[in-house]
Short mmCIF file of C-alpha atoms and ligand atoms in Angstrom, two decimals:
data_model
loop_
_atom_site.label_atom_id
_atom_site.label_comp_id
_atom_site.label_asym_id
_atom_site.label_seq_id
_atom_site.Cartn_x
_atom_site.Cartn_y
_atom_site.Cartn_z
CA MET A 1152 116.80 116.27 122.87
CA THR A 1153 114.96 118.02 125.69
CA THR A 1154 115.52 116.53 129.19
CA ALA A 1155 113.66 117.11 132.52
CA ARG A 1156 115.20 117.17 136.00
CA LEU A 1157 114.33 118.10 139.53
CA ARG A 1158 115.87 120.89 141.57
CA ASP A 1159 115.26 122.27 145.00
CA VAL A 1160 115.92 126.04 144.87
CA PRO A 1161 113.72 128.92 145.45
CA ALA A 1162 111.89 129.90 142.30
CA LEU A 1163 113.50 133.53 142.38
CA SER A 1164 116.98 132.10 142.35
CA ALA A 1165 116.43 129.39 139.78
CA GLN A 1166 118.95 129.73 136.93
CA ALA A 1167 116.78 129.57 133.87
CA ASP A 1168 115.81 131.42 130.73
CA ALA A 1169 112.21 131.52 131.89
CA LEU A 1170 110.30 130.69 134.99
CA VAL A 1171 106.77 129.16 134.86
CA ILE A 1172 104.16 129.84 137.50
CA GLY A 1173 100.45 129.01 137.70
CA ILE A 1174 97.26 130.75 138.43
CA THR A 1175 93.79 129.48 139.16
CA GLY A 1176 90.53 131.34 139.63
CA ASN A 1177 88.45 133.37 137.11
CA ASP A 1178 88.52 136.72 135.27
CA SER A 1179 87.35 138.69 138.37
CA SER A 1180 89.74 137.12 140.76
CA LEU A 1181 92.98 135.43 139.96
CA VAL A 1182 94.48 133.14 142.63
CA PRO A 1183 98.19 132.32 142.55
CA ALA A 1184 98.83 128.55 142.51
CA PRO A 1185 101.17 126.99 145.07
CA GLY A 1186 104.75 128.23 144.04
CA ALA A 1187 103.49 131.53 142.44
CA GLN A 1188 102.98 133.66 145.50
CA GLU A 1189 106.63 134.50 146.22
CA VAL A 1190 107.35 135.15 142.48
CA LEU A 1191 104.41 137.50 142.29
CA GLU A 1192 105.34 139.37 145.33
CA ALA A 1193 108.84 139.86 144.08
CA LEU A 1194 107.38 141.32 140.81
CA GLY A 1195 105.60 144.01 142.73
CA THR A 1196 102.94 144.80 145.26
CA ASP A 1197 99.65 143.40 144.31
CA PHE A 1198 100.95 141.87 141.07
CA THR A 1199 97.95 139.70 140.73
CA GLN A 1200 96.09 142.92 139.92
CA THR A 1201 98.69 143.80 137.34
CA LEU A 1202 98.13 140.37 135.73
CA GLN A 1203 94.51 141.17 135.62
CA ASP A 1204 95.10 144.37 134.03
CA LEU A 1205 97.42 142.73 131.45
CA GLY A 1206 94.54 140.30 130.60
CA ALA A 1207 96.10 137.25 132.04
CA SER A 1208 93.65 134.44 132.37
CA ALA A 1209 93.39 131.33 134.54
CA LYS A 1210 91.85 129.42 131.62
CA LEU A 1211 93.64 126.16 131.39
CA GLY A 1212 96.70 126.40 129.25
CA GLU A 1213 96.57 130.16 128.59
CA THR A 1214 99.91 131.83 128.85
CA CYS A 1215 101.00 135.40 129.68
CA LYS A 1216 104.73 136.46 129.60
CA VAL A 1217 106.03 139.23 131.89
CA PRO A 1218 109.54 140.54 132.22
CA THR A 1219 111.10 140.13 135.65
CA ALA A 1220 113.46 143.11 135.30
CA GLY A 1221 115.83 141.91 137.89
CA ALA A 1222 113.26 140.74 140.47
CA ALA A 1223 114.07 137.02 139.74
CA ARG A 1224 117.16 135.34 138.30
CA ALA A 1225 115.13 134.25 135.24
CA PRO A 1226 114.52 137.19 132.89
CA VAL A 1227 110.86 136.14 132.00
CA VAL A 1228 108.09 134.66 133.91
CA VAL A 1229 105.42 132.77 132.15
CA VAL A 1230 102.02 132.77 133.98
CA VAL A 1231 100.00 129.79 132.87
CA GLY A 1232 96.38 129.14 133.56
CA LEU A 1233 95.53 126.00 135.57
CA GLY A 1234 91.77 126.33 135.43
CA ALA A 1235 89.19 127.77 137.62
CA ASP A 1236 89.22 125.35 140.48
CA GLU A 1237 91.66 125.80 143.31
CA GLU A 1238 91.92 122.06 143.42
CA ILE A 1239 94.45 121.31 140.68
CA SER A 1240 94.25 117.99 138.87
CA ALA A 1241 97.22 116.01 137.52
CA GLU A 1242 95.85 116.48 134.09
CA SER A 1243 95.54 120.22 134.49
CA LEU A 1244 99.23 120.44 135.49
CA ARG A 1245 100.15 118.23 132.49
CA ARG A 1246 98.24 120.41 130.05
CA ALA A 1247 99.49 123.68 131.63
CA SER A 1248 103.04 122.53 131.58
CA GLY A 1249 102.71 121.51 127.98
CA ALA A 1250 101.26 124.84 127.00
CA ALA A 1251 104.04 126.76 128.86
CA ALA A 1252 106.75 124.60 127.17
CA ARG A 1253 105.16 125.35 123.71
CA ALA A 1254 105.07 129.11 124.56
CA LEU A 1255 108.79 128.92 125.44
CA ALA A 1256 110.02 127.09 122.38
CA GLY A 1257 113.59 128.18 121.58
CA LYS A 1258 114.55 128.87 125.34
CA ASP A 1259 117.45 126.80 126.60
CA VAL A 1260 116.54 126.20 130.17
CA VAL A 1261 112.87 126.52 131.55
CA ALA A 1262 112.06 126.15 135.21
CA PHE A 1263 108.64 125.18 136.47
CA ALA A 1264 107.48 126.52 139.90
CA LEU A 1265 104.13 124.79 139.87
CA PRO A 1266 102.77 122.62 142.67
CA ALA A 1267 105.18 119.68 142.68
CA THR A 1268 105.15 117.72 145.89
CA SER A 1269 103.41 114.48 145.09
CA ASP A 1270 104.79 112.02 142.77
CA GLU A 1271 101.65 112.37 140.67
CA GLN A 1272 102.42 116.07 140.32
CA ILE A 1273 106.02 115.57 139.48
CA ARG A 1274 105.05 113.04 136.90
CA ALA A 1275 102.38 115.34 135.35
CA ILE A 1276 104.57 118.33 135.07
CA SER A 1277 107.44 116.48 133.61
CA GLU A 1278 105.48 114.61 131.13
CA GLY A 1279 103.39 117.53 130.11
CA ALA A 1280 106.53 119.82 129.56
CA LEU A 1281 108.35 117.16 127.67
CA LEU A 1282 105.40 116.48 125.48
CA GLY A 1283 104.66 120.11 124.97
CA ALA A 1284 108.32 120.74 124.04
CA TYR A 1285 108.03 118.38 121.08
CA ALA A 1286 108.62 119.82 117.50
CA PHE A 1287 108.88 117.93 114.24
CA ASP A 1288 111.30 119.66 111.90
CA ARG A 1289 112.69 116.89 109.83
CA TYR A 1290 111.66 118.55 106.59
CA LEU A 1291 112.38 122.12 107.53
CA THR A 1292 115.57 123.73 106.10
CA LYS A 1293 115.76 125.80 109.19
CA LYS A 1294 115.62 123.64 112.22
CA HIS A 1295 113.98 124.50 115.57
CA ALA A 1296 116.24 124.96 118.55
CA PRO A 1297 114.68 122.55 121.11
CA ILE A 1298 114.33 123.47 124.76
CA GLY A 1299 117.47 122.15 126.31
CA GLU A 1300 116.31 121.45 129.89
CA LEU A 1301 113.13 121.55 131.87
CA VAL A 1302 113.72 122.07 135.51
CA VAL A 1303 110.97 121.02 137.86
CA LEU A 1304 111.35 122.88 141.19
CA THR A 1305 110.39 120.73 144.09
CA PRO A 1306 111.33 120.21 147.71
CA ARG A 1307 111.66 116.58 146.85
CA ALA A 1308 114.49 116.95 144.35
CA GLY A 1309 116.79 114.75 146.53
CA ASP A 1310 114.27 112.04 147.11
CA ARG A 1311 114.86 108.72 145.32
CA THR A 1312 111.20 108.08 144.41
CA ALA A 1313 110.88 111.53 143.03
CA LYS A 1314 113.97 111.13 140.91
CA GLN A 1315 112.59 107.81 139.56
CA THR A 1316 109.34 109.45 138.79
CA VAL A 1317 110.90 112.13 136.55
CA GLU A 1318 113.14 109.51 134.97
CA ARG A 1319 110.06 107.47 134.10
CA ALA A 1320 108.30 110.40 132.82
CA GLY A 1321 111.25 111.09 130.51
CA LEU A 1322 111.01 107.57 129.05
CA VAL A 1323 107.19 107.77 128.61
CA ALA A 1324 107.40 111.21 126.93
CA ALA A 1325 110.16 109.95 124.66
CA ALA A 1326 107.95 106.98 123.56
CA VAL A 1327 105.10 109.26 122.87
CA ASN A 1328 107.39 111.55 120.82
CA PHE A 1329 108.90 108.59 118.97
CA ALA A 1330 105.44 107.61 117.82
CA ARG A 1331 104.71 111.20 116.85
CA ASP A 1332 107.77 111.25 114.78
CA LEU A 1333 106.84 108.16 112.87
CA VAL A 1334 103.27 109.44 112.26
CA ASN A 1335 104.60 112.92 111.11
CA THR A 1336 107.14 111.40 108.73
CA ALA A 1337 105.89 111.88 105.09
CA PRO A 1338 104.41 108.64 103.51
CA ASN A 1339 106.89 108.96 100.66
CA ASP A 1340 109.56 108.26 103.37
CA LEU A 1341 107.67 106.08 105.74
CA TYR A 1342 106.30 102.89 103.99
CA PRO A 1343 106.12 99.37 105.26
CA GLU A 1344 109.80 98.42 104.49
CA SER A 1345 111.24 101.70 105.85
CA MET A 1346 109.21 101.65 108.94
CA ALA A 1347 110.24 98.10 109.71
CA THR A 1348 113.90 99.28 109.24
CA GLN A 1349 113.35 102.18 111.61
CA LEU A 1350 111.93 99.87 114.21
CA ALA A 1351 114.80 97.49 113.90
CA ALA A 1352 117.26 100.34 114.21
CA ARG A 1353 115.42 101.65 117.38
CA ALA A 1354 115.72 98.21 118.95
CA LYS A 1355 119.66 98.27 118.81
CA GLY A 1356 121.07 98.22 122.24
CA THR A 1357 117.77 97.59 123.88
CA LYS A 1358 116.28 94.41 125.27
CA VAL A 1359 113.60 94.34 122.50
CA LYS A 1360 114.00 91.70 119.79
CA VAL A 1361 112.66 92.73 116.46
CA SER A 1362 111.96 90.34 113.60
CA VAL A 1363 110.62 91.33 110.25
CA THR A 1364 108.57 89.13 107.82
CA ASP A 1365 108.65 90.31 104.32
CA GLU A 1366 106.17 89.68 101.55
CA ARG A 1367 107.76 86.31 100.70
CA GLY A 1368 107.54 85.18 104.24
CA LEU A 1369 103.98 86.51 104.57
CA ALA A 1370 103.02 84.47 101.46
CA GLU A 1371 104.61 81.32 102.72
CA GLN A 1372 102.77 81.54 106.08
CA GLY A 1373 99.42 82.46 104.64
CA TYR A 1374 99.02 86.15 105.66
CA GLY A 1375 96.10 86.83 103.36
CA GLY A 1376 94.94 89.99 105.19
CA ILE A 1377 98.14 91.90 105.18
CA LEU A 1378 99.03 90.77 101.65
CA GLY A 1379 95.56 91.48 100.31
CA VAL A 1380 95.69 94.99 101.57
CA GLY A 1381 99.25 95.61 100.44
CA LYS A 1382 98.86 94.07 96.95
CA GLY A 1383 97.96 97.40 95.20
CA SER A 1384 101.08 99.17 96.28
CA ALA A 1385 104.46 99.26 94.66
CA ARG A 1386 105.83 99.09 98.22
CA PRO A 1387 105.28 95.61 99.65
CA PRO A 1388 103.93 94.93 103.22
CA ARG A 1389 105.61 93.83 106.33
CA LEU A 1390 104.83 92.18 109.57
CA VAL A 1391 107.15 93.39 112.43
CA LYS A 1392 107.33 91.54 115.67
CA LEU A 1393 108.78 93.26 118.75
CA ALA A 1394 109.42 91.05 121.73
CA TYR A 1395 110.39 92.00 125.32
CA ALA A 1396 110.66 88.95 127.63
CA PRO A 1397 112.28 89.75 130.89
CA ARG A 1398 113.25 86.74 133.09
CA LYS A 1399 110.63 87.52 135.79
CA ALA A 1400 107.39 88.49 134.24
CA ALA A 1401 104.10 88.89 136.06
CA ALA A 1402 102.00 88.59 132.86
CA HIS A 1403 102.26 88.43 129.09
CA LEU A 1404 100.60 91.19 127.01
CA ALA A 1405 100.25 91.09 123.26
CA PHE A 1406 99.86 94.39 121.37
CA VAL A 1407 98.67 94.57 117.80
CA GLY A 1408 98.96 97.78 115.79
CA LYS A 1409 97.33 98.87 112.58
CA GLY A 1410 100.20 100.02 110.29
CA ILE A 1411 98.66 101.44 107.00
CA THR A 1412 101.42 103.74 106.05
CA PHE A 1413 99.11 105.51 103.67
CA ASP A 1414 95.32 104.77 103.19
CA SER A 1415 94.07 105.95 99.84
CA GLY A 1416 91.07 103.75 100.27
CA GLY A 1417 92.31 101.36 97.53
CA LEU A 1418 89.93 100.78 94.62
CA ASN A 1419 87.17 102.18 96.86
CA ILE A 1420 89.11 105.28 96.75
CA LYS A 1421 88.56 108.02 99.32
CA PRO A 1422 87.43 111.46 98.27
CA ALA A 1423 90.21 114.06 98.39
CA SER A 1424 88.80 115.53 101.58
CA GLY A 1425 89.24 112.33 103.51
CA MET A 1426 92.66 111.28 102.13
CA GLY A 1427 94.77 114.24 103.07
CA THR A 1428 95.63 113.09 106.62
CA MET A 1429 95.88 109.34 105.91
CA LYS A 1430 99.58 109.16 106.56
CA CYS A 1431 98.29 108.86 110.18
CA ASP A 1432 96.92 105.45 109.50
CA MET A 1433 99.90 103.74 110.95
CA SER A 1434 99.43 105.40 114.32
CA GLY A 1435 98.38 102.15 115.95
CA ALA A 1436 101.54 100.33 114.85
CA ALA A 1437 103.63 103.27 115.98
CA ALA A 1438 101.85 103.16 119.41
CA VAL A 1439 102.38 99.61 120.07
CA ALA A 1440 106.09 99.67 118.94
CA ALA A 1441 106.76 102.80 121.00
CA ALA A 1442 105.14 101.21 124.12
CA VAL A 1443 107.26 98.01 123.90
CA PHE A 1444 110.55 100.04 123.74
CA ALA A 1445 109.35 102.07 126.77
CA VAL A 1446 108.31 98.97 128.88
CA ALA A 1447 111.72 97.48 128.09
CA GLU A 1448 113.60 100.71 129.07
CA LEU A 1449 111.44 101.06 132.22
CA GLY A 1450 112.51 97.47 133.06
CA LEU A 1451 109.02 96.47 133.95
CA PRO A 1452 108.65 92.87 134.93
CA VAL A 1453 106.04 92.05 132.25
CA ARG A 1454 106.41 90.30 128.97
CA VAL A 1455 105.20 92.29 125.95
CA THR A 1456 104.99 91.02 122.37
CA ALA A 1457 103.91 93.61 119.79
CA TYR A 1458 102.87 93.08 116.12
CA ALA A 1459 103.02 96.02 113.72
CA CYS A 1460 100.91 95.09 110.71
CA LEU A 1461 102.39 97.33 107.85
CA ALA A 1462 100.90 97.83 104.39
CA GLU A 1463 100.21 100.64 102.07
CA ASN A 1464 96.51 100.70 100.80
CA MET A 1465 96.66 101.84 97.18
CA PRO A 1466 94.61 101.45 94.02
CA SER A 1467 96.24 99.71 90.99
CA GLY A 1468 95.96 97.00 88.42
CA ASN A 1469 97.09 94.58 91.13
CA ALA A 1470 94.95 95.85 93.91
CA THR A 1471 92.46 93.85 95.82
CA ARG A 1472 88.87 94.24 94.50
CA PRO A 1473 85.50 94.40 96.17
CA GLY A 1474 84.37 90.82 95.78
CA ASP A 1475 87.75 89.24 96.34
CA VAL A 1476 87.95 86.53 98.90
CA LEU A 1477 90.98 86.40 101.15
CA THR A 1478 92.22 83.57 103.25
CA MET A 1479 93.38 84.99 106.41
CA TYR A 1480 96.22 83.81 108.74
CA GLY A 1481 94.93 80.77 110.49
CA GLY A 1482 92.49 79.79 107.64
CA LYS A 1483 89.35 81.79 107.98
CA THR A 1484 88.01 83.26 104.71
CA VAL A 1485 86.72 86.83 104.23
CA GLU A 1486 84.91 88.39 101.39
CA VAL A 1487 86.16 91.92 100.80
CA LEU A 1488 83.25 94.35 100.18
CA ASN A 1489 85.06 97.65 100.66
CA THR A 1490 88.78 98.06 100.14
CA ASP A 1491 88.71 101.13 102.37
CA ALA A 1492 87.86 98.91 105.39
CA GLU A 1493 91.48 97.65 105.11
CA GLY A 1494 92.51 97.99 108.84
CA ARG A 1495 90.47 95.09 110.09
CA LEU A 1496 92.12 92.81 107.48
CA VAL A 1497 95.66 93.52 108.56
CA LEU A 1498 94.71 93.46 112.31
CA ALA A 1499 92.93 90.12 111.87
CA ASP A 1500 96.20 88.60 110.77
CA GLY A 1501 98.09 90.26 113.59
CA ILE A 1502 95.57 89.01 116.22
CA ALA A 1503 95.58 85.49 114.80
CA THR A 1504 99.34 85.56 115.08
CA ALA A 1505 99.32 86.86 118.65
CA ASN A 1506 96.97 83.96 119.68
CA GLY A 1507 99.97 81.66 119.05
CA ASP A 1508 101.89 83.25 121.82
CA GLN A 1509 99.07 82.41 124.29
CA PRO A 1510 99.15 85.85 125.96
CA ASP A 1511 97.10 86.78 129.02
CA LEU A 1512 95.66 89.62 127.03
CA ILE A 1513 95.68 91.01 123.45
CA VAL A 1514 95.14 94.76 122.98
CA ASP A 1515 94.91 96.01 119.38
CA VAL A 1516 95.27 99.68 118.53
CA ALA A 1517 94.12 101.25 115.26
CA THR A 1518 92.81 104.30 113.50
CA LEU A 1519 90.00 101.97 112.46
CA THR A 1520 86.77 103.89 111.68
CA GLY A 1521 85.44 107.26 111.01
CA ALA A 1522 82.31 106.02 112.82
CA CYS A 1523 84.20 106.08 116.09
CA VAL A 1524 85.03 109.64 115.56
CA VAL A 1525 81.32 110.39 114.79
CA ALA A 1526 80.36 108.59 118.08
CA LEU A 1527 83.12 110.04 120.51
CA GLY A 1528 84.65 113.12 118.85
CA ASN A 1529 88.25 113.53 118.04
CA LYS A 1530 89.71 113.53 121.61
CA ILE A 1531 88.33 110.26 122.96
CA SER A 1532 89.25 106.73 121.88
CA GLY A 1533 86.75 103.97 121.69
CA VAL A 1534 87.38 100.84 123.69
CA LEU A 1535 85.62 97.61 122.67
CA SER A 1536 86.22 94.19 124.28
CA ASN A 1537 85.18 90.46 124.62
CA ASP A 1538 85.70 90.95 128.43
CA GLU A 1539 83.40 92.96 130.70
CA ASP A 1540 86.04 93.74 133.23
CA LEU A 1541 88.62 95.01 130.66
CA LEU A 1542 85.94 97.08 129.10
CA GLU A 1543 85.51 98.93 132.38
CA GLU A 1544 89.10 98.97 133.41
CA LEU A 1545 90.86 100.21 130.30
CA PRO A 1546 89.25 103.81 130.27
CA GLN A 1547 90.26 103.95 133.93
CA ILE A 1548 93.81 102.97 133.07
CA ALA A 1549 93.75 105.58 130.29
CA GLU A 1550 92.71 108.19 132.70
CA ARG A 1551 95.50 107.40 135.16
CA ALA A 1552 97.85 107.79 132.13
CA GLY A 1553 96.28 111.20 131.08
CA GLU A 1554 94.28 109.79 128.05
CA LEU A 1555 90.56 109.81 127.20
CA MET A 1556 88.88 106.55 126.27
CA TRP A 1557 85.32 105.38 126.53
CA PRO A 1558 83.69 101.99 126.32
CA LEU A 1559 81.47 101.07 123.37
CA PRO A 1560 79.35 97.80 123.05
CA ILE A 1561 79.67 95.00 120.50
CA PRO A 1562 75.90 94.24 120.01
CA ALA A 1563 74.80 90.56 119.43
CA GLU A 1564 73.14 91.64 115.96
CA MET A 1565 76.64 92.13 114.59
CA ASN A 1566 77.18 88.32 114.63
CA ASP A 1567 74.55 88.03 112.01
CA LYS A 1568 75.72 91.03 110.03
CA LEU A 1569 79.19 89.28 109.95
CA ARG A 1570 77.59 86.40 108.10
CA THR A 1571 75.57 87.98 105.32
CA THR A 1572 78.05 86.84 102.82
CA LYS A 1573 77.25 83.59 100.99
CA VAL A 1574 80.75 83.08 99.52
CA ALA A 1575 83.14 83.23 102.63
CA ASP A 1576 83.15 82.58 106.32
CA LEU A 1577 82.88 86.30 107.08
CA SER A 1578 81.85 89.59 105.46
CA GLN A 1579 84.47 92.30 105.79
CA HIS A 1580 81.92 95.13 105.69
CA ASN A 1581 78.57 95.78 107.36
CA PRO A 1582 75.50 95.57 105.10
CA ASP A 1583 74.12 98.86 106.43
CA LYS A 1584 75.96 102.07 107.25
CA TRP A 1585 75.28 102.13 111.09
CA GLY A 1586 77.52 101.27 113.95
CA GLY A 1587 80.64 100.97 111.82
CA ALA A 1588 82.95 100.97 114.91
CA LEU A 1589 81.03 98.18 116.56
CA PHE A 1590 80.89 96.00 113.42
CA ALA A 1591 84.62 96.40 112.91
CA ALA A 1592 85.28 95.22 116.47
CA ALA A 1593 82.85 92.31 115.97
CA PHE A 1594 84.91 91.37 112.88
CA LEU A 1595 88.16 91.50 114.90
CA ARG A 1596 86.74 89.46 117.70
CA GLU A 1597 86.26 86.56 115.34
CA PHE A 1598 90.07 86.26 115.18
CA VAL A 1599 90.72 86.23 118.88
CA GLY A 1600 91.69 82.68 120.24
CA ASP A 1601 89.33 80.98 122.56
CA GLY A 1602 89.64 82.05 126.29
CA ILE A 1603 91.91 85.05 125.41
CA ALA A 1604 90.88 88.41 126.85
CA TRP A 1605 91.00 90.99 124.16
CA ALA A 1606 90.36 94.80 123.89
CA HIS A 1607 90.38 96.99 120.71
CA LEU A 1608 91.36 100.67 120.90
CA ASP A 1609 89.87 102.71 118.04
CA ILE A 1610 92.06 105.82 118.04
CA ALA A 1611 90.89 107.20 114.64
CA GLY A 1612 89.82 110.51 116.49
CA PRO A 1613 92.72 111.33 118.79
CA ALA A 1614 95.68 109.98 116.76
CA PHE A 1615 96.10 113.06 114.59
CA ASN A 1616 95.41 116.67 115.47
CA GLU A 1617 94.23 118.55 112.42
CA GLY A 1618 93.56 121.71 114.53
CA SER A 1619 95.72 123.92 116.55
CA PRO A 1620 98.27 122.76 119.17
CA GLU A 1621 96.54 122.63 122.62
CA GLY A 1622 98.10 121.81 126.01
CA TYR A 1623 100.79 119.16 125.36
CA THR A 1624 99.10 118.08 122.13
CA PRO A 1625 100.87 119.33 119.00
CA LYS A 1626 99.54 119.71 115.48
CA GLY A 1627 99.81 116.36 113.61
CA GLY A 1628 100.65 113.08 115.18
CA THR A 1629 99.79 112.94 118.81
CA GLY A 1630 101.20 109.52 120.04
CA ALA A 1631 97.63 108.46 121.22
CA ALA A 1632 97.43 105.31 123.17
CA VAL A 1633 101.13 105.04 123.87
CA ARG A 1634 100.72 106.25 127.51
CA THR A 1635 97.76 103.92 128.18
CA LEU A 1636 99.72 100.93 126.84
CA ILE A 1637 102.59 101.57 129.14
CA GLN A 1638 100.29 102.29 132.08
CA LEU A 1639 98.53 98.99 131.37
CA ALA A 1640 101.84 97.14 131.35
CA ALA A 1641 103.01 98.87 134.53
CA GLU A 1642 99.84 98.01 136.41
CA ARG A 1643 99.89 94.40 135.07
CA SER A 1644 103.47 94.05 136.35
CA GLY A 1645 102.44 95.09 139.77
CA GLY A 1646 104.43 98.32 139.46
N1 BES B 2102 91.74 104.84 108.28
C1 BES B 2102 90.38 104.91 108.04
C2 BES B 2102 89.62 105.41 109.30
C3 BES B 2102 89.91 106.84 109.71
C4 BES B 2102 89.03 107.80 109.49
C5 BES B 2102 91.05 107.16 110.46
C6 BES B 2102 89.31 109.06 109.87
C7 BES B 2102 91.29 108.37 110.85
C8 BES B 2102 90.43 109.41 110.54
C9 BES B 2102 89.77 103.50 107.71
O1 BES B 2102 90.63 102.62 107.02
C10 BES B 2102 88.62 103.79 106.89
O2 BES B 2102 88.77 104.10 105.79
N2 BES B 2102 87.35 103.40 107.40
C11 BES B 2102 86.27 103.48 106.69
C12 BES B 2102 85.45 102.17 106.93
C13 BES B 2102 84.33 102.04 106.04
C14 BES B 2102 84.62 101.83 104.61
C15 BES B 2102 83.62 100.78 106.58
C16 BES B 2102 85.43 104.65 107.28
O3 BES B 2102 85.52 104.90 108.45
O4 BES B 2102 84.77 105.38 106.58
MN1 MN B 2103 90.45 102.85 104.88
ZN1 ZN B 2104 92.56 102.93 107.22
#
């Protein structure tokens, strides 16, 4: 596994296989970022001009490799773009470090000579580099050699706070990468039972207690949503509870994750074009689980209980039909109108279960609707909530963690739409095609206990990158929402 650490040595004498420096500015004038000047000077008089001649760009995340030919201890310098502004944001550092780490896959030791004096900068470089160094090679016969060590050059290498910052960044990045691994694992290997087993194995030696409810337990306790969705599959569903309860806890957070290990749509089967990436439909469950492990390993004084609602949505002679009525955990009845709107059914059971713990706050995370992707694109998650303050606060928490989230409303008309069915308490699916992300949230809100603050994160867009790698975001599973959940827990613990 790749690790990150701090060192206080001049960039030119850093013992590494590659040295990363930054540039800002634009095509007509490149400006060395703090840390770059001495390296560029060693490479030659007016090396900024040489970079320009080489076509190096300050565009965020663009990289250009140059040999040092003895001018530095490292044989290669990677010049990475930090964007046009001389004012360099934490997120620019995170993305540029990630891009540099990707460009240097296969090197053993990579040193970063980027502006790294504040804790925010040290955190951003460490997280970005560790996230960018991620590679998923489980199914490749020829494995990738991962970067061994990422060295962040900083005058604060001896400072306790700075050391804690890089350690925390390591735990956060490992959590994101754990979620990515789960998402990227092929759905013939990752199904409800095997995912539950993996989560239980991950808990060994940690302060997280994992308990798994199998299909018999689910039936005994009335989990109509999870069972209804899982019925069509040969692989039975599971509910996994992950609990971290430190002695001194400032608050109790409940996380609920959608864990559809494959979403074929069920009898309302998806077209081929929409099914190809549907192993990603357990990203919410992966995120909540990864976050709990990280919160425990960070030792944050906050209690966290997560529920991973795991089922495979398949068509078969035993599958749930449109028109079926399910009795959900807690007793509410739901008329199923579209078996492809399965996420809300498993989440409703999870949320209703979380109510029983009387948490201060419930956050559910789900690749829930294509409608949310239409609204916000594939880089921004939707936030919907029953609490005005939370609706405003969560996108800000996300931003501090380096993630993009945006508030969406739950309009009052959704309450009527939820009740167009004549045969059950609630309709599962909206009568018209508009506002699908909002209707889904209105449905989930029905299962939140009285007086409990709740937020729903629709990560259908950002959870899975079908395009090219970018910054610290690889192709495939991205680990969306993991950093936001950890940041939320940290802020609610007063840390
Ligand atoms: N898992 C999908 C949503 C999704 C779409 C996730 C694209 C990631 C990328 C979800 O279960 C689904 O099928 N939603 C339907 C809901 C509809 C039937 C109301 C959708 O969005 O089309
Ligand atoms: Mn679906
Ligand atoms: Zn789904």
